Amino acid sequence: GGSPEWLSLGEISNSLAATACEEVMITFDATELVDGTYEGSIIINSNDPDQPSVTIPVTLIVNGTPELSISTNDLDFGEVQVGATSTLSFSLENTGTAPTEISGLESALADFEVLGSESLTLAPFAAQTISVSFTPGELGALTETLTLANNAGDDLLVNLTGTGIAAPSLTVNPTAFTVELIEGQDTTLTVDVENIGEGPLDFTINT
């Protein structure tokens, strides 16, 4: 299917006198090639009756370079009720030409959890979304740092922040009604709605 883009030849004279020799420049260009092995060939056709066509196999081995970028270094979950869970995400992208290996996703973080696999490998030009949950176990500002080790360079740091706030707790009394009426009668009863928690309770009531 045609000559590979990474292989090119210099100018040739197309004709050689008897006993003459000519050097032909061959250029290998690994620009924008990802990590791997590439195969090609150089074909020389001539009017030699014994060897009208000579094929020279060509192999190019590219050692790519991993590069890792991150969409953000800060996740701020804001205010979350104690015991409730909020989830945010960031993305990692391999902008290099070799696989990028990432670890540290399994880090034990108080109140924060990275969802999904403990480590991952990104192919060149691939991206992955990483989700992090925040479930505060206490009141007040909470912070952690997620450290992502990788083979592309320095560790990537993600600052995780959130604030645990008091949660409401709903109780009702009574918890059920049984009313017996004669046809044509009506009655009015009440239900007590109480917040026994530490945070404000927002509620609606309907039938």
Tab-separated table of N, CA, C and O in Angstrom, residues 16-21:
chain	number	residue	atom	x	y	z
A	16	LEU	N	23.882	4.165	-14.284
A	16	LEU	CA	25.263	3.981	-13.846
A	16	LEU	C	26.084	3.404	-14.976
A	16	LEU	O	25.676	2.435	-15.626
A	17	ALA	N	27.229	3.997	-15.189
A	17	ALA	CA	28.172	3.433	-16.169
A	17	ALA	C	28.767	2.147	-15.610
A	17	ALA	O	28.675	1.857	-14.410
A	18	ALA	N	29.394	1.363	-16.482
A	18	ALA	CA	30.040	0.128	-16.045
A	18	ALA	C	31.051	0.419	-14.943
A	18	ALA	O	31.797	1.403	-15.013
A	19	THR	N	31.019	-0.412	-13.887
A	19	THR	CA	31.906	-0.358	-12.702
A	19	THR	C	31.645	0.865	-11.821
A	19	THR	O	32.351	1.087	-10.835
A	20	ALA	N	30.633	1.666	-12.117
A	20	ALA	CA	30.347	2.853	-11.298
A	20	ALA	C	29.529	2.471	-10.068
A	20	ALA	O	28.849	1.441	-10.020
A	21	CYS	N	29.622	3.303	-9.059
A	21	CYS	CA	28.883	3.084	-7.813
A	21	CYS	C	28.252	4.413	-7.371
A	21	CYS	O	28.857	5.474	-7.522
